[in-house]
mmCIF file of C-alpha atoms in Angstrom:
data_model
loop_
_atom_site.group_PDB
_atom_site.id
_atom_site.type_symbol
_atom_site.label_atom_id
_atom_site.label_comp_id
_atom_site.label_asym_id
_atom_site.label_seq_id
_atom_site.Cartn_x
_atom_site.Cartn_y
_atom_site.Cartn_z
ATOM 1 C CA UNK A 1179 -3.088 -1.839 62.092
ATOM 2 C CA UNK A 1180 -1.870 -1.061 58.454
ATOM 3 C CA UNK A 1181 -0.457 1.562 57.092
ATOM 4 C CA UNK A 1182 -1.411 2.569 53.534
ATOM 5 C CA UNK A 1183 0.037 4.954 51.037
ATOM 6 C CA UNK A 1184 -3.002 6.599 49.032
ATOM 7 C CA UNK A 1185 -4.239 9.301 46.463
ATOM 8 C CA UNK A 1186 -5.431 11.951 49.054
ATOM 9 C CA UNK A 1187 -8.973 11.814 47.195
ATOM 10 C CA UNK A 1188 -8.900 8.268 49.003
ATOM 11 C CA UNK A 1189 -8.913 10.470 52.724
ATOM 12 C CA UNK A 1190 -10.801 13.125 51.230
ATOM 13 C CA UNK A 1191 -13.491 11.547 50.242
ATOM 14 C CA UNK A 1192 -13.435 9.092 53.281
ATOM 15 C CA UNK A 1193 -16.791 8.867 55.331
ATOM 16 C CA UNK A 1194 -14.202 9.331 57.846
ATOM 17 C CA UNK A 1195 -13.163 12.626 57.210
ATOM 18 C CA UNK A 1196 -15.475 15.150 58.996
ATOM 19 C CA UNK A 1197 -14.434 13.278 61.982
ATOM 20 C CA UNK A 1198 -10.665 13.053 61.568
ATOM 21 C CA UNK A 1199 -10.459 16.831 60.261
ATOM 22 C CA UNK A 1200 -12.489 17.796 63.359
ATOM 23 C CA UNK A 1201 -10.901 16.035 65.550
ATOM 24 C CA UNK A 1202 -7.516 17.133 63.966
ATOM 25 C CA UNK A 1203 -8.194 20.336 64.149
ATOM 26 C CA UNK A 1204 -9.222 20.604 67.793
ATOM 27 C CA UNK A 1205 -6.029 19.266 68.771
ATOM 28 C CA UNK A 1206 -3.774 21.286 66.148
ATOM 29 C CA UNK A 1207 -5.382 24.480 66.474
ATOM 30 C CA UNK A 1208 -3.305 26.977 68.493
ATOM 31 C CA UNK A 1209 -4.718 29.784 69.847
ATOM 32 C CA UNK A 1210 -2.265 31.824 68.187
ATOM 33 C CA UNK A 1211 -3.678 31.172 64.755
ATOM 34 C CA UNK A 1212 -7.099 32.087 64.212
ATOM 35 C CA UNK A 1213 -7.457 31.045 60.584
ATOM 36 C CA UNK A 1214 -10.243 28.233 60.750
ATOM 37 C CA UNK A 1215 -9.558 24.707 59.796
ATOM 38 C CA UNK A 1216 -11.068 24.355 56.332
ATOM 39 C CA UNK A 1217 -8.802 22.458 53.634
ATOM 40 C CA UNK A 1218 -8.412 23.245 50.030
ATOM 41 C CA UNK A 1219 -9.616 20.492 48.110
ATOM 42 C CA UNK A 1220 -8.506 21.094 45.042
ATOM 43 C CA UNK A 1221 -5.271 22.867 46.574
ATOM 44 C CA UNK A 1222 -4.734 19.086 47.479
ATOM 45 C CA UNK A 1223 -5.880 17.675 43.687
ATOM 46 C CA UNK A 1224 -3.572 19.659 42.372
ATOM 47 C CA UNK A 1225 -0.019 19.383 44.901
ATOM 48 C CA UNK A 1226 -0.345 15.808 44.333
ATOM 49 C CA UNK A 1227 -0.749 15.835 40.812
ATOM 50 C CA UNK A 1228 2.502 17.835 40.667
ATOM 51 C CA UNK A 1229 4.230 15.202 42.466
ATOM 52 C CA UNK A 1230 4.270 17.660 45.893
ATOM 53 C CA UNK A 1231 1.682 15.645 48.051
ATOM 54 C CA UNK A 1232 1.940 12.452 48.855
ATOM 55 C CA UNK A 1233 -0.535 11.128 51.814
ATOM 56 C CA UNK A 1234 -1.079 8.108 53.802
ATOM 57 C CA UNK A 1235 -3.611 6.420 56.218
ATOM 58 C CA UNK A 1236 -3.442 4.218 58.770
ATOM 59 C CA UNK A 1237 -6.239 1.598 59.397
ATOM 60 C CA UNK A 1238 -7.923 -0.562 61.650
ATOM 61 C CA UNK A 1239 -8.302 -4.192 60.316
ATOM 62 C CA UNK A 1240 -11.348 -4.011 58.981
ATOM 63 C CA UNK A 1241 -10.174 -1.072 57.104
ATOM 64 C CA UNK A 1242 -11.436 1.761 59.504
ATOM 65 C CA UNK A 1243 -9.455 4.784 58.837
ATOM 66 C CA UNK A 1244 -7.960 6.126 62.113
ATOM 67 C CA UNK A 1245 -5.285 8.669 61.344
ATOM 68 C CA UNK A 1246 -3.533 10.390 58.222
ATOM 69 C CA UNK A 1247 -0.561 12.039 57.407
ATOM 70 C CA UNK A 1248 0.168 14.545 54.585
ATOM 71 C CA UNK A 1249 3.785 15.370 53.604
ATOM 72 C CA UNK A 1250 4.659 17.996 50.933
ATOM 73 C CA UNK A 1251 8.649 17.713 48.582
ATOM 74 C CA UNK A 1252 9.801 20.049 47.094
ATOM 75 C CA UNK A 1253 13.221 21.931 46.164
ATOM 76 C CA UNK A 1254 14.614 24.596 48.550
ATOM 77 C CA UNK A 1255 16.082 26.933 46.299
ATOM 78 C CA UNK A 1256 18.309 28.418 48.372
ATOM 79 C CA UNK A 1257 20.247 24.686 49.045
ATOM 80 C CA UNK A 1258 19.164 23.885 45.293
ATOM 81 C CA UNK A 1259 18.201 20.361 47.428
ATOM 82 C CA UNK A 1260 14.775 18.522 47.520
ATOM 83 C CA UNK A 1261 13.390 18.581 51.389
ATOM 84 C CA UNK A 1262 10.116 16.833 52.584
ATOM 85 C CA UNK A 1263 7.580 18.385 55.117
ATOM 86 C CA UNK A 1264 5.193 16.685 57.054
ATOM 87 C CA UNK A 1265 1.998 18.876 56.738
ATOM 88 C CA UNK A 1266 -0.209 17.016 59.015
ATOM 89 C CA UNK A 1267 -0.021 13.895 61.006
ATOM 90 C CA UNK A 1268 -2.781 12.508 63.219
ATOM 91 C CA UNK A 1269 -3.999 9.378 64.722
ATOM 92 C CA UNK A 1270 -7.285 8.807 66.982
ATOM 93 C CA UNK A 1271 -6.495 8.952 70.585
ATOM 94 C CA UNK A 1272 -7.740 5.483 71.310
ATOM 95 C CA UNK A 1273 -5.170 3.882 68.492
ATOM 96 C CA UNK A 1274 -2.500 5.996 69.983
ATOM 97 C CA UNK A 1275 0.289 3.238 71.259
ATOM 98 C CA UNK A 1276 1.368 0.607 69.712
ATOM 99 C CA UNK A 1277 4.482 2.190 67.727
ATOM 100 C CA UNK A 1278 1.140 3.402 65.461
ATOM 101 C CA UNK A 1279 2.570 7.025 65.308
ATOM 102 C CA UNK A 1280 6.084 5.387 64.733
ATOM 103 C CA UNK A 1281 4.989 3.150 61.932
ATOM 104 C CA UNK A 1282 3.013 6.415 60.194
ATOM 105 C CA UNK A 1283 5.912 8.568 60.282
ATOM 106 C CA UNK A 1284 8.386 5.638 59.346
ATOM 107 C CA UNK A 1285 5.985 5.573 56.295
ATOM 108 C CA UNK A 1286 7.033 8.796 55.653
ATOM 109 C CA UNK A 1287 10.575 9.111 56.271
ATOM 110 C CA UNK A 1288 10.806 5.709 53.436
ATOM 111 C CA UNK A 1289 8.240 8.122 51.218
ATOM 112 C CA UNK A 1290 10.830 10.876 51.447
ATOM 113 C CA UNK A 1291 13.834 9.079 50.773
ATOM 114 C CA UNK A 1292 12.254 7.056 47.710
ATOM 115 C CA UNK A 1293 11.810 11.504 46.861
ATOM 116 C CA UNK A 1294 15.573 12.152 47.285
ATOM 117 C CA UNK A 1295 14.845 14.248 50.194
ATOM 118 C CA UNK A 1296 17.908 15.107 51.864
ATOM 119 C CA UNK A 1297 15.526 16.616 55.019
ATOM 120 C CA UNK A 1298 12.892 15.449 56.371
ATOM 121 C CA UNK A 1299 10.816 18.587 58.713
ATOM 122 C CA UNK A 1300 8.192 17.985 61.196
ATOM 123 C CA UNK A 1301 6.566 20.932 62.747
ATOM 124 C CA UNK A 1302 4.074 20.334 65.762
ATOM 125 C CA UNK A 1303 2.026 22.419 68.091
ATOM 126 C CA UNK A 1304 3.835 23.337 71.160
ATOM 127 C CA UNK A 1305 3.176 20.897 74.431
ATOM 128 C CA UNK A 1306 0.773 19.019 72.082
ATOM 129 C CA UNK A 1307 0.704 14.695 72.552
ATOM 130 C CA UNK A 1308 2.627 14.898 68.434
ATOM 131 C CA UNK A 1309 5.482 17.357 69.820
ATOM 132 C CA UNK A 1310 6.341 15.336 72.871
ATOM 133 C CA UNK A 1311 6.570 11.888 70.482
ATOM 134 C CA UNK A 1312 9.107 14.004 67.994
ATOM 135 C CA UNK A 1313 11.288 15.240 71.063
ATOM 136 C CA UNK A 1314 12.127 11.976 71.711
ATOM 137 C CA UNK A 1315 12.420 10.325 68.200
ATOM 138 C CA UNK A 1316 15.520 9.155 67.301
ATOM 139 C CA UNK A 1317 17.356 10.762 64.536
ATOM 140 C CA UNK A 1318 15.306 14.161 64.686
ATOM 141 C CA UNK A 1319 16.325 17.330 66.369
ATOM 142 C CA UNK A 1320 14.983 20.646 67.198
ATOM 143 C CA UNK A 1321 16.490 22.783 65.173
ATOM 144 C CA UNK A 1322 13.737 26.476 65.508
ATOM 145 C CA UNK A 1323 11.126 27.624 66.756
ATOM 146 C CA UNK A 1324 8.121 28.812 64.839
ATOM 147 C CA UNK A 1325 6.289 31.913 65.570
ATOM 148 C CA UNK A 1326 3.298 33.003 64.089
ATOM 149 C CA UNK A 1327 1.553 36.612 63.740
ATOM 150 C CA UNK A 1328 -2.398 37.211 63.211
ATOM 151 C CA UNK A 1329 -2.101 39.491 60.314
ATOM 152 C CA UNK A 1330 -6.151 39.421 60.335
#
């Protein structure tokens, strides 16, 4: 497997998309939130031209994309510091093993350092196969709980 920093066009674009984001969304969707799935193309275009977005894939060998991960930087003005914030991270249940997930979000963590983050935030559906990997990564603890209103 390889792990591959891109332009998110790269996933966008991917004729493996409709299938990831489907997939993705099945498992991310909580039934708390009833906002459909449905990402902002240009919304994306335009984080990572201002240097907010940065996204990476992870592949099969013959360059099958299995799982993404999208991570947003920016400033928190009220630390005047520069944080990172995994948006999304997913990989195909069948490539799930292997350190895969490890090697994705050790992608990351580099990506935000090379940023000057001094935080690095993962948030994860409750009970879901992502949140029980973070609970036991090293060097990352849970530190709130998010709660979420329909306002619909």
């Amino acid at each position: 497997m390889k792990i591959k920093n891109i332009h998110i066009k790269e996933l966008l674009d991917s004729e493996e998309a409709p299938e990831l984001f489907k997939l993705y969304s099945d498992e991310a969707q909580s039934s708390t939130v009833s906002t459909p799935f449905n990402p902002n193309y240009e919304m994306y275009l335009q984080l990572e031209d201002m240097g907010i977005l940065d996204a990476c894939i992870i592949l099969t060998e013959d360059n099958k994309i299995v799982g993404f991960a999208t991570m947003l930087t920016t400033v928190m003005p009220h630390y005047s510091a520069t944080a990172s914030t995994i948006e999304s991270i997913f990989i195909r249940k069948q490539y799930r093993g292997n350190n895969n997930f490890k090697n994705l979000l050790n992608r990351l963590i580099d990506t935000a350092k090379t940023k000057n983050s001094v935080n690095l935030f993962v948030s994860t559906p409750v009970a879901s196969s992502a949140d029980k990997v973070m609970g036991r990564t090293k060097g990352f603890s849970k530190i709130s709980h998010i709660y979420s209103m329909d306002l619909l």
